[in-house]
Amino acid sequence: MRAVWLTTIGGIDWPHSYYAEPQKEELRQTLDQLRRAGINTVLLQTRVRATTIYPSALEPWDGCITGTPGRAANYDPLRFCIDECHKRGMQLHAWVVTIPVGKWNTTGCQQLRKKYPKLIKKIKDEGYMDPEQAATGDYLARFCREIVENYDVDGIHLDYIRYPETWKIKGSRAQARANITRIVRTISREVKRIKPWVMLSCSPIGKHDDLSRYRSGGWNARTAVCQDAQQWLREGLMDALFPMMYFRDNQFFPFAIDWQERSYGRIVCPGLGIYFLDPREGRWTLDVIDRQLNVLRQIGLGHCYFRSKFFTDNTKGVYDLGQRFDATPALIPPMTWASPTPPPAPQELTFEKGTLSWKASQPTPLLYIYNVYGSPDFPVDITKAENLLATRVQDTRLRMPAGTRLNYAVTIQDRYGQEGPAAQLLLYAGPKYVRPKLTCVRGNSVALPPKPSTLDADYVIIEDLTGREVGYRYYRDSLIDVSTLPGGIYQLRSIGRKGRNHRLGFFSIKRK
């Protein structure tokens, strides 16, 4: 996962105009930049401070859209951003600021206080929803339900789902953690009831707790603000975490490993504090972010930039770094715990007059999307990122650039992110294409080529055209038995003692 927080409060990331058309054009340009840098997920601040950037029945419009809090826009910014992200093959997650509701006398806080006078507490001049009341979870779940019911969001992203630092906690820390977990559980239950494929995530404090060898300096998620985020992954209340790891050196790397080791098979995408590259914010040099990106990739985690404008402004070269680091596209990890069965392969893959088209294998309520791969080689290897041409294609046809000489593969991906096997289409037999040289004998045996003395191989592996292993045989005789395989096209690879493999060729089986 390669993500960015797109902040709307005060228009600091977007928008920088109070008029619809300039807002739309600015957003298109920003998303184009993000796409070119390999970003596949946008976290859009949707609930700002008890105010919204869409027409809500629960809360007023935020002033960042029209310049006046409560004044409606003449278009729906959330719907527009969803559509524009999906056109670019990117996910859009609605970023919901939960507990803080803004200055005490601002529009959002005032209206919420009038509706729920016992639910909002004042700390200095700020208003906060009371995490110790069950009604807080009920209200936030209703707010998230409004978004999920009315918009095709890919995720709900909860921010500040924790105690304020200066809150006087009643009772024990364990009880306080249980209060926050109750809110999370209420929201999770409501979101998953409506659309179980919507990814639920949050942005916890970047250090979960003290480690055995490294202390968090008193600022951590679990103990300091009662945010038991790793427990939420373990219980299945969250699909993903975006920990705010705005630290460096030994305050970053050991805690990143801790998140990875306690991810419980879920998605962890640490947030990087690229704002510290700005001289007005900090004194970080670009190599700090470079090292963090590389370590996160080594331990199998994604990355999320805070914030969008520091990234697209190329602060100290961070955009250039991101383009180099994410030079090839990536699919977002699937939520396999929610959808154990991947979809089938597409059918009737054809290429005519520059357009690639296919058919879904069966209708589905999950609204299948498609990934398209291309390569001079055949079959197209869908495990290679450089072969990925388009992601999240919503139609069953795609216009390809003129003059392209590629073979194609198309996969179906469900809304949980599960990708099925590929349908393959051979158009050009390039220089690396190995034409079938193996022959079937009576439909039950395949003649192997003579094994050279230099080939260290005791077995051959039989694969279908998606690269999935369907069987193996001893590489001893001149014939191997294929009587148990269904009709189709297969490839054979030899496998050596050290794991090296070589393609021997293709064969086809025709069954009556």
Tab-separated table of N, CA and C in Angstrom, residues 58-181:
chain	number	residue	atom	x	y	z
A	58	LEU	N	-26.241	14.988	9.001
A	58	LEU	CA	-25.856	15.002	10.410
A	58	LEU	C	-25.069	16.241	10.804
A	59	GLU	N	-24.219	16.736	9.920
A	59	GLU	CA	-23.323	17.838	10.280
A	59	GLU	C	-23.240	18.854	9.152
A	60	PRO	N	-22.867	20.102	9.477
A	60	PRO	CA	-22.816	21.157	8.468
A	60	PRO	C	-21.579	21.061	7.580
A	61	TRP	N	-21.613	21.803	6.486
A	61	TRP	CA	-20.464	21.887	5.586
A	61	TRP	C	-19.300	22.583	6.293
A	62	ASP	N	-18.105	22.131	6.005
A	62	ASP	CA	-16.910	22.815	6.491
A	62	ASP	C	-16.634	24.040	5.621
A	63	GLY	N	-16.015	25.047	6.214
A	63	GLY	CA	-15.753	26.274	5.486
A	63	GLY	C	-14.673	26.173	4.433
A	64	CYS	N	-13.939	25.065	4.402
A	64	CYS	CA	-12.849	24.949	3.427
A	64	CYS	C	-13.364	24.861	1.999
A	65	ILE	N	-14.630	24.514	1.812
A	65	ILE	CA	-15.157	24.316	0.465
A	65	ILE	C	-15.691	25.615	-0.137
A	66	THR	N	-16.506	26.363	0.616
A	66	THR	CA	-17.107	27.584	0.068
A	66	THR	C	-16.599	28.853	0.730
A	67	GLY	N	-15.787	28.711	1.753
A	67	GLY	CA	-15.296	29.881	2.469
A	67	GLY	C	-16.162	30.273	3.643
A	68	THR	N	-17.356	29.712	3.745
A	68	THR	CA	-18.288	30.033	4.826
A	68	THR	C	-18.777	28.736	5.458
A	69	PRO	N	-18.496	28.496	6.746
A	69	PRO	CA	-18.984	27.270	7.382
A	69	PRO	C	-20.501	27.178	7.276
A	70	GLY	N	-20.976	26.007	6.904
A	70	GLY	CA	-22.405	25.786	6.775
A	70	GLY	C	-22.961	26.058	5.399
A	71	ARG	N	-22.241	26.781	4.544
A	71	ARG	CA	-22.723	27.064	3.204
A	71	ARG	C	-22.401	25.890	2.288
A	72	ALA	N	-23.410	25.413	1.556
A	72	ALA	CA	-23.253	24.240	0.706
A	72	ALA	C	-22.535	24.574	-0.586
A	73	ALA	N	-21.785	23.621	-1.089
A	73	ALA	CA	-21.162	23.750	-2.401
A	73	ALA	C	-22.182	23.372	-3.475
A	74	ASN	N	-21.886	23.765	-4.729
A	74	ASN	CA	-22.791	23.413	-5.829
A	74	ASN	C	-22.375	22.112	-6.511
A	75	TYR	N	-21.529	21.336	-5.839
A	75	TYR	CA	-21.200	19.980	-6.274
A	75	TYR	C	-20.807	19.189	-5.045
A	76	ASP	N	-20.597	17.893	-5.197
A	76	ASP	CA	-20.256	17.029	-4.062
A	76	ASP	C	-18.768	16.681	-4.134
A	77	PRO	N	-17.910	17.354	-3.352
A	77	PRO	CA	-16.466	17.108	-3.430
A	77	PRO	C	-16.072	15.666	-3.127
A	78	LEU	N	-16.755	15.014	-2.187
A	78	LEU	CA	-16.404	13.633	-1.856
A	78	LEU	C	-16.688	12.714	-3.036
A	79	ARG	N	-17.873	12.848	-3.631
A	79	ARG	CA	-18.208	11.999	-4.776
A	79	ARG	C	-17.257	12.265	-5.939
A	80	PHE	N	-16.922	13.540	-6.151
A	80	PHE	CA	-16.012	13.888	-7.237
A	80	PHE	C	-14.652	13.233	-7.037
A	81	CYS	N	-14.128	13.282	-5.810
A	81	CYS	CA	-12.809	12.707	-5.542
A	81	CYS	C	-12.830	11.191	-5.681
A	82	ILE	N	-13.917	10.556	-5.242
A	82	ILE	CA	-14.032	9.105	-5.409
A	82	ILE	C	-13.961	8.745	-6.881
A	83	ASP	N	-14.752	9.422	-7.699
A	83	ASP	CA	-14.788	9.122	-9.132
A	83	ASP	C	-13.429	9.347	-9.781
A	84	GLU	N	-12.767	10.446	-9.430
A	84	GLU	CA	-11.474	10.762	-10.041
A	84	GLU	C	-10.396	9.772	-9.596
A	85	CYS	N	-10.437	9.342	-8.346
A	85	CYS	CA	-9.481	8.329	-7.880
A	85	CYS	C	-9.708	7.012	-8.612
A	86	HIS	N	-10.942	6.597	-8.731
A	86	HIS	CA	-11.244	5.320	-9.380
A	86	HIS	C	-10.874	5.348	-10.857
A	87	LYS	N	-11.025	6.489	-11.509
A	87	LYS	CA	-10.603	6.603	-12.906
A	87	LYS	C	-9.111	6.332	-13.047
A	88	ARG	N	-8.358	6.653	-12.021
A	88	ARG	CA	-6.900	6.511	-12.046
A	88	ARG	C	-6.435	5.210	-11.399
A	89	GLY	N	-7.365	4.326	-11.092
A	89	GLY	CA	-6.994	3.055	-10.484
A	89	GLY	C	-6.555	3.169	-9.046
A	90	MET	N	-6.978	4.223	-8.347
A	90	MET	CA	-6.584	4.460	-6.958
A	90	MET	C	-7.780	4.238	-6.037
A	91	GLN	N	-7.504	3.845	-4.799
A	91	GLN	CA	-8.552	3.739	-3.791
A	91	GLN	C	-8.758	5.083	-3.112
A	92	LEU	N	-9.994	5.318	-2.669
A	92	LEU	CA	-10.318	6.507	-1.882
A	92	LEU	C	-10.905	6.070	-0.544
A	93	HIS	N	-10.246	6.461	0.542
A	93	HIS	CA	-10.720	6.180	1.887
A	93	HIS	C	-11.185	7.489	2.523
A	94	ALA	N	-12.385	7.481	3.091
A	94	ALA	CA	-12.918	8.667	3.764
A	94	ALA	C	-12.273	8.791	5.141
A	95	TRP	N	-11.512	9.838	5.325
A	95	TRP	CA	-10.786	10.115	6.568
A	95	TRP	C	-11.732	10.868	7.508
A	96	VAL	N	-12.043	10.246	8.637
A	96	VAL	CA	-13.020	10.782	9.584
A	96	VAL	C	-12.308	11.148	10.882
A	97	VAL	N	-12.244	12.433	11.197
A	97	VAL	CA	-11.701	12.875	12.479
A	97	VAL	C	-12.791	12.630	13.526
A	98	THR	N	-12.503	11.836	14.554
A	98	THR	CA	-13.565	11.317	15.422
A	98	THR	C	-13.812	12.150	16.685
A	99	ILE	N	-12.907	12.130	17.639
A	99	ILE	CA	-13.170	12.713	18.963
A	99	ILE	C	-13.138	14.248	18.961
A	100	PRO	N	-12.177	14.925	18.346
A	100	PRO	CA	-12.171	16.393	18.371
A	100	PRO	C	-13.276	16.971	17.478
A	101	VAL	N	-13.962	18.003	17.975
A	101	VAL	CA	-15.029	18.633	17.189
A	101	VAL	C	-14.792	20.135	17.013
A	102	GLY	N	-13.562	20.591	17.229
A	102	GLY	CA	-13.208	21.963	16.900
A	102	GLY	C	-13.318	22.934	18.060
A	103	LYS	N	-13.033	24.191	17.748
A	103	LYS	CA	-13.148	25.257	18.755
A	103	LYS	C	-14.573	25.303	19.298
A	104	TRP	N	-14.686	25.695	20.556
A	104	TRP	CA	-15.949	25.593	21.277
A	104	TRP	C	-17.093	26.345	20.602
A	105	ASN	N	-16.795	27.481	19.995
A	105	ASN	CA	-17.849	28.304	19.414
A	105	ASN	C	-17.877	28.273	17.890
A	106	THR	N	-17.203	27.294	17.282
A	106	THR	CA	-17.287	27.163	15.829
A	106	THR	C	-18.578	26.456	15.443
A	107	THR	N	-18.914	26.556	14.145
A	107	THR	CA	-20.214	26.077	13.667
A	107	THR	C	-20.459	24.605	13.999
A	108	GLY	N	-19.489	23.747	13.679
A	108	GLY	CA	-19.683	22.318	13.891
A	108	GLY	C	-19.868	21.968	15.352
A	109	CYS	N	-19.000	22.500	16.200
A	109	CYS	CA	-19.059	22.198	17.628
A	109	CYS	C	-20.352	22.739	18.230
A	110	GLN	N	-20.744	23.948	17.859
A	110	GLN	CA	-21.961	24.531	18.400
A	110	GLN	C	-23.189	23.688	18.066
A	111	GLN	N	-23.289	23.283	16.802
A	111	GLN	CA	-24.469	22.519	16.397
A	111	GLN	C	-24.503	21.154	17.073
A	112	LEU	N	-23.334	20.532	17.234
A	112	LEU	CA	-23.302	19.231	17.890
A	112	LEU	C	-23.640	19.357	19.370
A	113	ARG	N	-23.204	20.452	19.997
A	113	ARG	CA	-23.525	20.676	21.412
A	113	ARG	C	-25.014	20.875	21.638
A	114	LYS	N	-25.659	21.530	20.679
A	114	LYS	CA	-27.101	21.752	20.803
A	114	LYS	C	-27.870	20.433	20.696
A	115	LYS	N	-27.409	19.556	19.808
A	115	LYS	CA	-28.077	18.265	19.636
A	115	LYS	C	-27.780	17.314	20.788
A	116	TYR	N	-26.530	17.336	21.252
A	116	TYR	CA	-26.098	16.368	22.281
A	116	TYR	C	-25.325	17.117	23.372
A	117	PRO	N	-26.031	17.886	24.197
A	117	PRO	CA	-25.335	18.744	25.183
A	117	PRO	C	-24.489	17.981	26.194
A	118	LYS	N	-24.849	16.729	26.483
A	118	LYS	CA	-24.081	15.962	27.470
A	118	LYS	C	-22.944	15.161	26.862
A	119	LEU	N	-22.840	15.197	25.537
A	119	LEU	CA	-21.865	14.346	24.853
A	119	LEU	C	-20.558	15.079	24.545
A	120	ILE	N	-20.575	16.399	24.581
A	120	ILE	CA	-19.406	17.199	24.206
A	120	ILE	C	-18.798	17.822	25.447
A	121	LYS	N	-17.506	17.622	25.629
A	121	LYS	CA	-16.788	18.158	26.775
A	121	LYS	C	-15.807	19.236	26.303
A	122	LYS	N	-15.570	20.204	27.164
A	122	LYS	CA	-14.690	21.322	26.832
A	122	LYS	C	-13.351	21.176	27.548
A	123	ILE	N	-12.275	21.276	26.781
A	123	ILE	CA	-10.922	21.339	27.336
A	123	ILE	C	-10.284	22.594	26.780
A	124	LYS	N	-10.028	23.570	27.671
A	124	LYS	CA	-9.597	24.909	27.255
A	124	LYS	C	-10.636	25.473	26.296
A	125	ASP	N	-10.265	25.761	25.051
A	125	ASP	CA	-11.269	26.309	24.132
A	125	ASP	C	-11.655	25.320	23.047
A	126	GLU	N	-11.400	24.021	23.270
A	126	GLU	CA	-11.698	22.984	22.288
A	126	GLU	C	-12.815	22.061	22.789
A	127	GLY	N	-13.595	21.560	21.836
A	127	GLY	CA	-14.639	20.613	22.159
A	127	GLY	C	-14.238	19.194	21.754
A	128	TYR	N	-14.630	18.227	22.572
A	128	TYR	CA	-14.313	16.822	22.293
A	128	TYR	C	-15.537	15.963	22.595
A	129	MET	N	-15.762	14.946	21.763
A	129	MET	CA	-16.767	13.958	22.092
A	129	MET	C	-16.267	13.120	23.266
A	130	ASP	N	-17.172	12.747	24.145
A	130	ASP	CA	-16.794	12.050	25.372
A	130	ASP	C	-16.576	10.562	25.070
A	131	PRO	N	-15.325	10.082	25.153
A	131	PRO	CA	-15.071	8.667	24.836
A	131	PRO	C	-15.596	7.714	25.899
A	132	GLU	N	-16.023	8.242	27.037
A	132	GLU	CA	-16.487	7.382	28.115
A	132	GLU	C	-17.994	7.125	28.052
A	133	GLN	N	-18.651	7.703	27.035
A	133	GLN	CA	-20.085	7.481	26.856
A	133	GLN	C	-20.327	6.603	25.626
A	134	ALA	N	-21.174	5.619	25.780
A	134	ALA	CA	-21.481	4.725	24.664
A	134	ALA	C	-22.123	5.472	23.503
A	135	ALA	N	-22.795	6.579	23.797
A	135	ALA	CA	-23.457	7.351	22.746
A	135	ALA	C	-22.467	7.916	21.739
A	136	THR	N	-21.225	8.114	22.152
A	136	THR	CA	-20.206	8.596	21.208
A	136	THR	C	-19.985	7.577	20.101
A	137	GLY	N	-19.832	6.312	20.472
A	137	GLY	CA	-19.672	5.270	19.464
A	137	GLY	C	-20.896	5.146	18.580
A	138	ASP	N	-22.074	5.288	19.164
A	138	ASP	CA	-23.305	5.193	18.373
A	138	ASP	C	-23.373	6.310	17.340
A	139	TYR	N	-23.022	7.522	17.755
A	139	TYR	CA	-23.089	8.656	16.821
A	139	TYR	C	-22.055	8.511	15.708
A	140	LEU	N	-20.825	8.177	16.063
A	140	LEU	CA	-19.777	8.041	15.050
A	140	LEU	C	-20.085	6.893	14.090
A	141	ALA	N	-20.692	5.825	14.598
A	141	ALA	CA	-21.091	4.723	13.720
A	141	ALA	C	-22.175	5.187	12.755
A	142	ARG	N	-23.097	6.011	13.237
A	142	ARG	CA	-24.146	6.538	12.362
A	142	ARG	C	-23.553	7.454	11.298
A	143	PHE	N	-22.549	8.225	11.673
A	143	PHE	CA	-21.885	9.102	10.712
A	143	PHE	C	-21.169	8.279	9.631
A	144	CYS	N	-20.441	7.261	10.052
A	144	CYS	CA	-19.740	6.402	9.085
A	144	CYS	C	-20.737	5.654	8.205
A	145	ARG	N	-21.875	5.261	8.794
A	145	ARG	CA	-22.896	4.578	8.009
A	145	ARG	C	-23.409	5.486	6.892
A	146	GLU	N	-23.581	6.769	7.189
A	146	GLU	CA	-24.049	7.707	6.171
A	146	GLU	C	-23.109	7.732	4.971
A	147	ILE	N	-21.807	7.715	5.237
A	147	ILE	CA	-20.833	7.725	4.143
A	147	ILE	C	-20.883	6.420	3.368
A	148	VAL	N	-20.861	5.302	4.079
A	148	VAL	CA	-20.788	3.995	3.421
A	148	VAL	C	-22.050	3.714	2.611
A	149	GLU	N	-23.201	4.123	3.117
A	149	GLU	CA	-24.450	3.895	2.400
A	149	GLU	C	-24.551	4.724	1.124
A	150	ASN	N	-23.998	5.933	1.146
A	150	ASN	CA	-24.227	6.875	0.047
A	150	ASN	C	-23.068	7.019	-0.917
A	151	TYR	N	-21.899	6.441	-0.580
A	151	TYR	CA	-20.719	6.653	-1.415
A	151	TYR	C	-19.978	5.339	-1.634
A	152	ASP	N	-19.340	5.254	-2.785
A	152	ASP	CA	-18.560	4.061	-3.147
A	152	ASP	C	-17.130	4.196	-2.628
A	153	VAL	N	-16.990	4.431	-1.334
A	153	VAL	CA	-15.665	4.544	-0.735
A	153	VAL	C	-15.039	3.162	-0.611
A	154	ASP	N	-13.728	3.122	-0.665
A	154	ASP	CA	-12.995	1.866	-0.490
A	154	ASP	C	-12.637	1.626	0.969
A	155	GLY	N	-12.692	2.688	1.778
A	155	GLY	CA	-12.331	2.522	3.176
A	155	GLY	C	-12.880	3.655	4.033
A	156	ILE	N	-12.997	3.383	5.320
A	156	ILE	CA	-13.268	4.392	6.346
A	156	ILE	C	-12.025	4.461	7.219
A	157	HIS	N	-11.439	5.653	7.317
A	157	HIS	CA	-10.173	5.840	8.024
A	157	HIS	C	-10.417	6.736	9.240
A	158	LEU	N	-10.289	6.180	10.437
A	158	LEU	CA	-10.580	6.894	11.671
A	158	LEU	C	-9.327	7.576	12.209
A	159	ASP	N	-9.459	8.862	12.457
A	159	ASP	CA	-8.344	9.654	12.995
A	159	ASP	C	-8.712	10.096	14.411
A	160	TYR	N	-7.699	10.202	15.270
A	160	TYR	CA	-7.874	10.667	16.649
A	160	TYR	C	-8.912	9.825	17.390
A	161	ILE	N	-8.854	8.489	17.166
A	161	ILE	CA	-9.753	7.583	17.872
A	161	ILE	C	-9.050	7.192	19.174
A	162	ARG	N	-9.034	8.140	20.110
A	162	ARG	CA	-8.250	7.997	21.334
A	162	ARG	C	-8.670	9.074	22.332
A	163	TYR	N	-8.085	9.002	23.512
A	163	TYR	CA	-8.308	10.046	24.513
A	163	TYR	C	-7.462	11.277	24.190
A	164	PRO	N	-8.008	12.480	24.378
A	164	PRO	CA	-7.152	13.669	24.310
A	164	PRO	C	-6.077	13.595	25.397
A	165	GLU	N	-4.930	14.169	25.110
A	165	GLU	CA	-3.797	14.054	26.030
A	165	GLU	C	-4.107	14.629	27.412
A	166	THR	N	-4.933	15.682	27.471
A	166	THR	CA	-5.184	16.370	28.742
A	166	THR	C	-6.486	15.940	29.406
A	167	TRP	N	-7.109	14.881	28.897
A	167	TRP	CA	-8.362	14.394	29.473
A	167	TRP	C	-8.108	13.754	30.840
A	168	LYS	N	-8.954	14.078	31.791
A	168	LYS	CA	-8.851	13.468	33.117
A	168	LYS	C	-9.624	12.144	33.098
A	169	ILE	N	-8.879	11.067	32.942
A	169	ILE	CA	-9.490	9.746	32.764
A	169	ILE	C	-10.112	9.260	34.081
A	170	LYS	N	-11.361	8.798	33.966
A	170	LYS	CA	-12.020	8.204	35.122
A	170	LYS	C	-11.696	6.713	35.179
A	171	GLY	N	-11.247	6.248	36.317
A	171	GLY	CA	-10.950	4.832	36.453
A	171	GLY	C	-9.567	4.479	35.942
A	172	SER	N	-9.390	3.206	35.615
A	172	SER	CA	-8.082	2.686	35.235
A	172	SER	C	-7.811	2.897	33.756
A	173	ARG	N	-6.538	2.723	33.382
A	173	ARG	CA	-6.165	2.779	31.966
A	173	ARG	C	-6.800	1.616	31.206
A	174	ALA	N	-6.929	0.478	31.850
A	174	ALA	CA	-7.560	-0.665	31.188
A	174	ALA	C	-9.003	-0.342	30.821
A	175	GLN	N	-9.717	0.315	31.738
A	175	GLN	CA	-11.093	0.694	31.445
A	175	GLN	C	-11.148	1.746	30.349
A	176	ALA	N	-10.184	2.664	30.358
A	176	ALA	CA	-10.137	3.698	29.324
A	176	ALA	C	-9.903	3.075	27.953
A	177	ARG	N	-9.000	2.082	27.875
A	177	ARG	CA	-8.782	1.380	26.613
A	177	ARG	C	-10.051	0.655	26.164
A	178	ALA	N	-10.755	0.090	27.125
A	178	ALA	CA	-12.003	-0.591	26.796
A	178	ALA	C	-13.035	0.390	26.244
A	179	ASN	N	-13.019	1.634	26.740
A	179	ASN	CA	-13.956	2.646	26.230
A	179	ASN	C	-13.687	2.956	24.760
A	180	ILE	N	-12.417	3.138	24.408
A	180	ILE	CA	-12.078	3.433	23.019
A	180	ILE	C	-12.360	2.219	22.138
A	181	THR	N	-12.032	1.036	22.642
A	181	THR	CA	-12.292	-0.185	21.873
A	181	THR	C	-13.793	-0.363	21.635
